[in-house]
Amino acid sequence: MLEAGLVVGADGRTRCFWGGSTPDYVGYHDTEWGQPVRGDDALFERMSLEAFQSGLSWITILRKRPAFRQAFDGFRIDRVAAFSEADAARLMADPGIVRNRMKVDATLHNARVAADLPGGLSALLWSFAPPARPRPQNRAGVPATTPESIAMAKDLKRRGFKFVGPTTAYALMQATGMVDDHLAGCWVPPIGADTAA
């Protein structure tokens, strides 16, 4: 009998409840989600995509990710920080991405804030990573926010970042390996204990 929140795929592997619903999710769950991500540009991309996901299904963003990467010049902070109003208009005309003006403007604004961060975005975000803890036993054990994600969102807002509330901050922490929320029983191996910045 499987614990609540686990599914068995056609390949016989036991995955978190959401990780087996589509081939896109299988690949993302198995190879990316929960794996430590470092580097300012890589984390800027993840932070931006989590903000674009707000109110939408993650599969929508995942499927549009190649178009997002092209439209936002690989999410290179220095390049996005230099985007102009003409670039914003170009983005709003791009059917390959989510065309939400508030989110587009927030991404450009956040790039400018990130470009001026002393020490860089990666060091800042990883400074909120909590100590390693056991994996959740079931779906009910996966929180929507934590004290660390609330603190991260508060600090980001204080620094001028937009569209990164506590829930988005926690989704970012899950996606980038700051926390390991694969369920106990999921086949994906746990990350080693050394995940500090």
Short mmCIF file of C-alpha atoms in Angstrom, two decimals:
data_model
loop_
_atom_site.label_atom_id
_atom_site.label_comp_id
_atom_site.label_asym_id
_atom_site.label_seq_id
_atom_site.Cartn_x
_atom_site.Cartn_y
_atom_site.Cartn_z
CA MET A 1 0.00 0.00 0.00
CA LEU A 2 1.49 3.34 -1.08
CA GLU A 3 1.66 6.27 1.32
CA ALA A 4 -0.77 9.08 0.48
CA GLY A 5 0.77 11.26 -2.16
CA LEU A 6 2.85 8.70 -4.04
CA VAL A 7 2.22 7.28 -7.51
CA VAL A 8 3.90 4.48 -9.43
CA GLY A 9 4.83 5.29 -13.01
CA ALA A 10 4.81 3.04 -16.05
CA ASP A 11 8.53 2.57 -15.43
CA GLY A 12 7.77 1.12 -11.99
CA ARG A 13 9.29 4.05 -10.12
CA THR A 14 7.49 5.53 -7.16
CA ARG A 15 7.15 9.30 -7.41
CA CYS A 16 5.60 12.23 -5.59
CA PHE A 17 1.89 12.60 -6.43
CA TRP A 18 2.41 15.35 -9.00
CA GLY A 19 5.50 13.89 -10.65
CA GLY A 20 3.88 11.20 -12.75
CA SER A 21 0.93 12.95 -14.36
CA THR A 22 2.62 13.94 -17.66
CA PRO A 23 5.93 13.14 -19.38
CA ASP A 24 6.96 16.78 -18.82
CA TYR A 25 6.41 16.43 -15.09
CA VAL A 26 8.18 13.05 -14.94
CA GLY A 27 11.34 14.55 -16.41
CA TYR A 28 11.18 17.69 -14.28
CA HIS A 29 10.44 15.78 -11.07
CA ASP A 30 13.13 13.17 -11.65
CA THR A 31 16.00 15.39 -12.77
CA GLU A 32 15.40 19.00 -11.68
CA TRP A 33 12.91 19.63 -8.89
CA GLY A 34 14.60 19.67 -5.53
CA GLN A 35 18.11 19.57 -6.97
CA PRO A 36 20.38 22.35 -5.66
CA VAL A 37 20.57 25.29 -8.06
CA ARG A 38 23.27 27.89 -7.61
CA GLY A 39 24.41 30.89 -9.59
CA ASP A 40 22.81 34.29 -9.83
CA ASP A 41 21.39 33.91 -13.34
CA ALA A 42 20.10 30.38 -12.73
CA LEU A 43 18.30 31.47 -9.57
CA PHE A 44 17.01 34.62 -11.25
CA GLU A 45 15.44 32.40 -13.91
CA ARG A 46 13.79 30.18 -11.31
CA MET A 47 12.58 33.16 -9.26
CA SER A 48 11.14 34.78 -12.39
CA LEU A 49 9.40 31.63 -13.60
CA GLU A 50 7.89 31.02 -10.15
CA ALA A 51 6.50 34.57 -10.27
CA PHE A 52 5.07 33.98 -13.75
CA GLN A 53 3.49 30.76 -12.45
CA SER A 54 1.49 32.62 -9.80
CA GLY A 55 -2.17 31.83 -10.49
CA LEU A 56 -1.33 29.30 -13.20
CA SER A 57 -0.36 25.65 -13.38
CA TRP A 58 3.38 24.95 -13.28
CA ILE A 59 3.02 22.73 -16.36
CA THR A 60 2.09 25.85 -18.35
CA ILE A 61 5.35 27.52 -17.35
CA LEU A 62 7.40 24.37 -17.82
CA ARG A 63 6.16 23.94 -21.38
CA LYS A 64 6.81 27.60 -22.15
CA ARG A 65 10.25 27.64 -20.52
CA PRO A 66 12.24 27.46 -23.79
CA ALA A 67 10.31 30.46 -25.11
CA PHE A 68 10.79 32.30 -21.80
CA ARG A 69 14.54 31.66 -21.98
CA GLN A 70 14.71 33.01 -25.51
CA ALA A 71 12.52 36.02 -24.79
CA PHE A 72 14.45 36.96 -21.63
CA ASP A 73 17.93 36.45 -23.11
CA GLY A 74 18.65 33.37 -21.03
CA PHE A 75 17.64 35.24 -17.86
CA ARG A 76 21.10 36.79 -17.69
CA ILE A 77 20.60 39.42 -15.02
CA ASP A 78 22.82 42.06 -16.61
CA ARG A 79 21.02 41.75 -19.94
CA VAL A 80 17.49 41.73 -18.56
CA ALA A 81 18.35 44.68 -16.32
CA ALA A 82 19.14 46.65 -19.48
CA PHE A 83 15.82 45.84 -21.19
CA SER A 84 13.96 48.93 -22.37
CA GLU A 85 10.30 49.82 -22.78
CA ALA A 86 10.63 48.51 -26.35
CA ASP A 87 11.75 45.16 -24.93
CA ALA A 88 8.76 45.14 -22.59
CA ALA A 89 6.49 45.75 -25.58
CA ARG A 90 8.23 42.95 -27.48
CA LEU A 91 7.66 40.60 -24.55
CA MET A 92 3.98 41.52 -24.39
CA ALA A 93 3.64 40.62 -28.07
CA ASP A 94 5.37 37.23 -27.66
CA PRO A 95 2.75 34.43 -27.74
CA GLY A 96 5.35 31.93 -26.46
CA ILE A 97 5.37 33.36 -22.93
CA VAL A 98 2.76 34.37 -20.37
CA ARG A 99 1.84 37.90 -21.41
CA ASN A 100 1.04 39.56 -18.12
CA ARG A 101 2.28 43.15 -18.00
CA MET A 102 2.63 43.21 -14.22
CA LYS A 103 4.76 40.07 -14.27
CA VAL A 104 6.85 41.25 -17.22
CA ASP A 105 7.49 44.59 -15.53
CA ALA A 106 8.29 42.86 -12.24
CA THR A 107 10.84 40.62 -13.96
CA LEU A 108 12.62 43.57 -15.55
CA HIS A 109 12.50 45.48 -12.27
CA ASN A 110 13.78 42.46 -10.31
CA ALA A 111 16.71 42.09 -12.70
CA ARG A 112 17.75 45.67 -11.93
CA VAL A 113 17.47 45.03 -8.20
CA ALA A 114 19.41 41.75 -8.52
CA ALA A 115 22.14 43.43 -10.57
CA ASP A 116 22.84 45.79 -7.65
CA LEU A 117 22.82 43.18 -4.87
CA PRO A 118 26.04 43.13 -2.87
CA GLY A 119 27.21 39.52 -2.80
CA GLY A 120 24.79 38.42 -5.51
CA LEU A 121 21.37 36.81 -5.67
CA SER A 122 22.49 33.23 -5.09
CA ALA A 123 24.17 33.99 -1.78
CA LEU A 124 21.18 36.00 -0.62
CA LEU A 125 18.58 33.34 -1.47
CA TRP A 126 20.62 30.45 -0.06
CA SER A 127 21.10 32.35 3.20
CA PHE A 128 17.45 31.48 3.95
CA ALA A 129 17.83 27.73 3.39
CA PRO A 130 16.85 25.89 6.57
CA PRO A 131 18.80 23.00 8.07
CA ALA A 132 18.16 19.64 6.42
CA ARG A 133 15.09 17.82 7.73
CA PRO A 134 13.45 14.46 7.04
CA ARG A 135 11.35 14.22 3.92
CA PRO A 136 7.60 14.67 4.39
CA GLN A 137 5.79 11.39 5.01
CA ASN A 138 2.80 12.32 2.88
CA ARG A 139 1.21 15.10 0.88
CA ALA A 140 -0.26 16.71 4.01
CA GLY A 141 3.28 17.14 5.35
CA VAL A 142 4.31 19.51 2.55
CA PRO A 143 3.80 23.11 3.70
CA ALA A 144 2.81 26.06 1.50
CA THR A 145 5.04 28.43 3.46
CA THR A 146 7.61 28.16 6.23
CA PRO A 147 9.21 30.66 8.59
CA GLU A 148 12.20 30.70 6.21
CA SER A 149 10.10 31.44 3.12
CA ILE A 150 8.25 34.17 4.99
CA ALA A 151 11.58 35.68 6.03
CA MET A 152 12.92 35.39 2.47
CA ALA A 153 9.86 37.10 0.99
CA LYS A 154 10.02 39.87 3.58
CA ASP A 155 13.71 40.49 2.90
CA LEU A 156 13.24 40.45 -0.87
CA LYS A 157 10.38 42.91 -0.61
CA ARG A 158 12.50 45.17 1.63
CA ARG A 159 15.19 45.15 -1.05
CA GLY A 160 12.66 46.12 -3.72
CA PHE A 161 11.84 42.78 -5.37
CA LYS A 162 8.30 42.27 -6.65
CA PHE A 163 6.05 39.22 -7.08
CA VAL A 164 7.90 37.08 -4.54
CA GLY A 165 5.53 36.44 -1.64
CA PRO A 166 5.98 33.68 0.98
CA THR A 167 4.26 30.99 -1.12
CA THR A 168 6.27 31.84 -4.23
CA ALA A 169 9.42 31.98 -2.10
CA TYR A 170 8.70 28.51 -0.74
CA ALA A 171 8.04 27.11 -4.22
CA LEU A 172 11.41 28.56 -5.22
CA MET A 173 13.06 26.90 -2.21
CA GLN A 174 11.50 23.54 -3.14
CA ALA A 175 12.41 23.80 -6.82
CA THR A 176 16.03 24.78 -6.20
CA GLY A 177 16.93 22.28 -3.49
CA MET A 178 16.97 24.67 -0.55
CA VAL A 179 14.50 22.20 0.96
CA ASP A 180 13.88 18.57 0.01
CA ASP A 181 10.14 18.07 -0.28
CA HIS A 182 10.22 14.86 -2.25
CA LEU A 183 8.04 12.56 -0.20
CA ALA A 184 9.49 9.73 1.83
CA GLY A 185 9.22 6.76 -0.50
CA CYS A 186 9.92 8.75 -3.67
CA TRP A 187 12.64 7.11 -5.74
CA VAL A 188 14.63 10.33 -6.26
CA PRO A 189 17.66 10.06 -3.96
CA PRO A 190 17.84 12.59 -1.12
CA ILE A 191 20.30 15.42 -1.50
CA GLY A 192 23.42 15.17 0.63
CA ALA A 193 23.44 17.03 3.93
CA ASP A 194 25.86 19.68 2.58
CA THR A 195 23.45 22.20 1.02
CA ALA A 196 24.61 25.33 2.81
CA ALA A 197 25.75 28.32 0.77
#
